[in-house]
CSV table of C-alpha atoms in Angstrom, one decimal:
chain,number,residue,atom,x,y,z
A,258,MET,CA,82.9,109.7,84.1
A,259,ASN,CA,80.6,106.7,84.5
A,260,SER,CA,80.7,103.3,86.2
A,261,GLU,CA,81.9,101.6,83.1
A,262,CYS,CA,85.1,103.7,83.0
A,263,SER,CA,88.5,102.1,83.7
A,264,VAL,CA,89.3,102.5,87.4
A,265,GLU,CA,93.0,102.1,86.5
A,266,LEU,CA,93.0,105.7,85.3
A,267,TYR,CA,92.1,106.9,88.8
A,268,ILE,CA,94.7,105.0,90.8
A,269,ASN,CA,97.7,107.2,91.7
A,270,CYS,CA,100.4,107.7,94.3
A,271,TYR,CA,99.3,111.2,95.5
A,272,SER,CA,101.7,113.4,97.4
A,273,ASN,CA,101.2,114.1,101.1
A,274,GLU,CA,100.6,117.7,100.3
A,275,PHE,CA,97.7,116.8,98.1
A,276,LEU,CA,96.3,114.3,100.6
A,277,LEU,CA,96.5,117.0,103.4
A,278,LEU,CA,94.1,119.1,101.3
A,279,THR,CA,91.7,116.3,100.2
A,280,CYS,CA,91.9,113.4,102.6
A,281,PRO,CA,94.4,113.7,105.5
A,282,GLU,CA,93.3,110.3,106.9
A,283,ALA,CA,94.8,108.6,103.8
A,284,ILE,CA,98.4,109.6,104.5
A,285,ASN,CA,99.2,106.7,106.8
A,286,LEU,CA,97.2,104.1,104.8
A,287,SER,CA,98.5,101.7,102.2
A,288,ALA,CA,95.5,102.6,100.0
A,289,ALA,CA,92.4,104.7,100.2
A,290,PHE,CA,89.5,105.8,98.1
A,291,ILE,CA,89.2,109.6,98.0
A,292,ALA,CA,86.0,111.5,97.3
A,293,ASN,CA,86.3,115.2,97.8
A,294,GLU,CA,83.0,116.9,97.1
A,295,THR,CA,82.7,120.7,96.5
A,296,GLY,CA,79.2,121.8,95.5
A,297,GLU,CA,78.0,119.8,92.5
A,298,GLU,CA,81.4,118.5,91.6
A,299,ALA,CA,83.6,115.8,93.2
A,300,PHE,CA,87.2,114.7,92.9
A,301,VAL,CA,87.4,110.9,93.0
A,302,GLY,CA,90.5,108.8,93.0
A,303,ILE,CA,92.3,105.9,94.7
A,304,HIS,CA,95.5,106.6,96.5
A,305,ILE,CA,98.2,104.0,96.9
A,306,ASN,CA,101.4,104.7,98.7
A,307,GLU,CA,104.8,104.0,97.2
A,308,GLU,CA,105.5,100.9,99.2
A,309,PHE,CA,102.1,99.4,98.3
A,310,ALA,CA,102.6,100.3,94.6
A,311,HIS,CA,106.0,98.6,94.7
A,312,LEU,CA,104.5,95.4,96.2
A,313,LEU,CA,101.9,95.2,93.5
A,314,SER,CA,104.3,96.0,90.6
A,315,SER,CA,106.8,93.4,91.9
A,316,HIS,CA,104.4,90.6,90.8
A,317,THR,CA,104.2,90.2,87.1
A,318,THR,CA,101.2,87.9,87.2
A,319,LEU,CA,98.1,87.5,89.3
A,320,GLU,CA,99.2,84.0,90.2
A,321,THR,CA,102.4,85.2,91.9
A,322,LEU,CA,100.5,87.9,93.7
A,323,LEU,CA,97.9,85.6,95.1
A,324,THR,CA,100.4,82.8,96.1
A,325,SER,CA,101.6,84.6,99.2
A,326,ARG,CA,99.6,85.9,102.2
A,327,GLU,CA,101.1,89.4,101.7
A,328,GLY,CA,100.1,89.4,98.1
A,329,LEU,CA,96.6,88.2,98.8
A,330,ASN,CA,96.2,90.8,101.5
A,331,ALA,CA,97.3,93.5,99.0
A,332,PHE,CA,94.9,92.2,96.4
A,333,LEU,CA,92.0,92.4,98.8
A,334,ILE,CA,92.9,95.9,99.9
A,335,LEU,CA,92.9,97.1,96.3
A,336,VAL,CA,89.6,95.3,95.7
A,337,GLU,CA,88.1,97.2,98.6
A,338,GLU,CA,89.1,100.6,97.3
A,339,ILE,CA,88.0,99.7,93.8
A,340,SER,CA,84.6,98.6,95.3
A,341,HIS,CA,84.4,102.0,97.0
A,342,PHE,CA,85.1,103.8,93.7
A,343,HIS,CA,82.5,101.9,91.6
A,344,HIS,CA,79.8,102.0,94.3
A,345,TYR,CA,80.3,105.8,94.7
A,346,VAL,CA,80.2,106.4,91.0
A,347,MET,CA,77.1,104.3,90.5
A,348,SER,CA,75.3,106.1,93.3
A,349,ALA,CA,76.2,109.4,91.7
A,350,GLU,CA,74.9,108.3,88.3
A,351,SER,CA,71.5,107.6,89.8
A,352,ASP,CA,71.5,110.9,91.8
A,353,GLY,CA,71.5,108.9,95.0
A,354,GLN,CA,73.5,109.5,98.2
A,355,VAL,CA,75.9,107.0,99.7
A,356,SER,CA,77.6,107.2,103.1
A,357,ARG,CA,81.0,106.0,104.0
A,358,PHE,CA,79.4,103.2,105.9
A,359,ASP,CA,77.5,102.1,102.8
A,360,LEU,CA,80.8,102.0,100.9
A,361,GLU,CA,82.5,100.0,103.6
A,362,LEU,CA,79.6,97.5,103.9
A,363,GLN,CA,79.5,96.9,100.1
A,364,ALA,CA,83.2,96.4,100.0
A,365,GLU,CA,83.1,93.8,102.7
A,366,VAL,CA,80.7,91.9,100.6
A,367,ASP,CA,82.6,92.5,97.3
A,368,LYS,CA,86.0,91.3,98.7
A,369,VAL,CA,84.8,87.8,99.1
A,370,ILE,CA,83.2,87.6,95.7
A,371,ILE,CA,86.1,89.2,93.8
A,372,GLY,CA,88.7,87.2,95.8
A,373,ALA,CA,86.9,84.0,95.1
A,374,LEU,CA,86.6,84.7,91.4
A,375,ALA,CA,90.3,85.6,91.2
A,376,LEU,CA,91.3,82.4,93.0
A,377,ILE,CA,89.1,80.3,90.7
A,378,GLU,CA,90.7,81.9,87.6
A,379,THR,CA,94.2,81.4,89.0
A,380,PHE,CA,94.0,78.1,91.0
A,381,GLY,CA,90.8,76.5,89.9
A,382,ARG,CA,89.0,76.7,93.3
A,383,PRO,CA,87.3,79.6,95.0
A,384,HIS,CA,88.7,78.9,98.5
A,385,ILE,CA,85.6,80.6,100.0
A,386,SER,CA,86.0,79.2,103.5
A,387,GLU,CA,89.6,80.4,103.7
A,388,LEU,CA,88.7,83.9,102.4
A,389,ILE,CA,85.9,84.3,104.9
A,390,HIS,CA,88.2,83.2,107.7
A,391,LEU,CA,91.0,85.5,106.5
A,392,LEU,CA,88.8,88.5,106.1
A,393,PHE,CA,86.7,88.2,109.2
A,394,ASN,CA,88.8,86.3,111.7
A,395,GLU,CA,92.3,87.5,110.9
A,396,SER,CA,92.0,91.0,109.5
A,397,VAL,CA,93.0,94.2,111.4
A,398,ILE,CA,90.8,97.2,111.0
A,399,HIS,CA,92.6,100.5,110.1
A,400,GLY,CA,91.1,103.9,109.7
A,401,THR,CA,88.6,106.0,111.7
A,402,LEU,CA,86.4,107.6,109.1
A,403,THR,CA,83.4,105.4,109.8
A,404,ASP,CA,82.3,102.3,111.8
A,405,TYR,CA,84.4,99.7,110.0
A,406,ALA,CA,83.9,97.2,112.8
A,407,LEU,CA,80.1,97.3,112.4
A,408,ALA,CA,80.3,96.9,108.6
A,409,SER,CA,82.7,94.0,109.0
A,410,LYS,CA,80.4,92.4,111.6
A,411,LEU,CA,77.4,92.6,109.4
A,412,ALA,CA,79.2,91.3,106.3
A,413,GLU,CA,80.7,88.5,108.4
A,414,LYS,CA,77.3,87.4,109.6
A,415,PHE,CA,76.0,87.5,106.0
A,416,TRP,CA,78.8,85.4,104.6
A,417,LYS,CA,79.1,82.9,107.4
A,418,LYS,CA,75.3,82.2,107.6
A,419,ASN,CA,74.9,81.7,103.9
A,420,PHE,CA,78.1,79.7,103.5
A,421,ASP,CA,76.8,77.3,106.2
A,422,GLN,CA,73.7,76.9,104.1
A,423,LEU,CA,75.1,76.7,100.6
A,424,GLY,CA,78.7,75.5,101.0
A,425,SER,CA,81.6,76.1,98.7
A,426,ASN,CA,79.4,76.6,95.6
A,427,ILE,CA,77.8,79.6,97.2
A,428,ILE,CA,78.8,82.1,94.6
A,429,PHE,CA,77.3,79.9,91.8
A,430,ASP,CA,73.9,79.7,93.5
A,431,SER,CA,71.5,81.7,91.3
A,432,ARG,CA,69.3,82.8,94.3
A,433,PHE,CA,72.4,84.1,96.2
A,434,ARG,CA,73.7,85.9,93.1
A,435,ARG,CA,70.4,87.6,92.6
A,436,LEU,CA,70.4,88.7,96.3
A,437,LEU,CA,73.9,90.1,95.8
A,438,GLN,CA,72.9,92.1,92.7
A,439,GLN,CA,69.8,93.5,94.5
A,440,ALA,CA,71.7,94.4,97.6
A,441,SER,CA,74.4,96.2,95.6
A,442,ARG,CA,71.8,98.7,94.4
A,443,LYS,CA,70.6,99.6,97.9
A,444,ASN,CA,72.0,101.8,100.6
A,445,GLY,CA,71.4,102.3,104.3
A,446,GLU,CA,68.9,100.2,106.3
A,447,GLU,CA,67.5,98.6,103.2
A,448,LYS,CA,70.9,97.1,102.3
A,449,ILE,CA,71.4,96.0,105.9
A,450,ARG,CA,68.0,94.2,105.8
A,451,MET,CA,68.8,92.5,102.6
A,452,LEU,CA,72.2,91.3,104.0
A,453,ASP,CA,70.3,89.8,106.9
A,454,THR,CA,68.8,87.3,104.5
A,455,THR,CA,69.9,83.7,104.6
A,456,ILE,CA,69.4,81.5,101.5
A,457,GLN,CA,68.2,78.1,102.5
A,458,ALA,CA,69.9,75.1,100.8
A,459,ALA,CA,67.7,73.4,98.2
């Protein structure tokens, strides 16, 4: 497996019996990235429960999914788990180590980017301000595997400070995109330091 592989192949509705053996914390979640390491091997996958899978499959197009708050929330949840998957696989490819906190922090950054790109493709506008508000002012934190609240707080500071400087065209600013690319390759304190950067408006 490599970071270019189709994540779709790794998304499943796993049974509670399987989850009890690999990731019990995922049983009560709508979706969860699972990485079960044993020695030099690891099982990786994304679990979605039946209710969540039904919600996604009930929308035949991205436009109908993103039109409702429930659909947008579901989309962002799935983006988060896919971010976990790819960041974990990329770290494994480079023989690096990645913590759950690193995965959460990267996903909090990725959700705004992917959400904005999806909204541009669907409705012609990124709706960055609305996404930032939804993700950091209205979201409810679930799960106890790591310090989600701190990851969210760091990402919130990063997005709000840079949005204040660059405005709604933030994801098209070449300096900001370069910072995102560099930060995505870092873990731990180095990533946190990079996300503390504020790009000044030209």
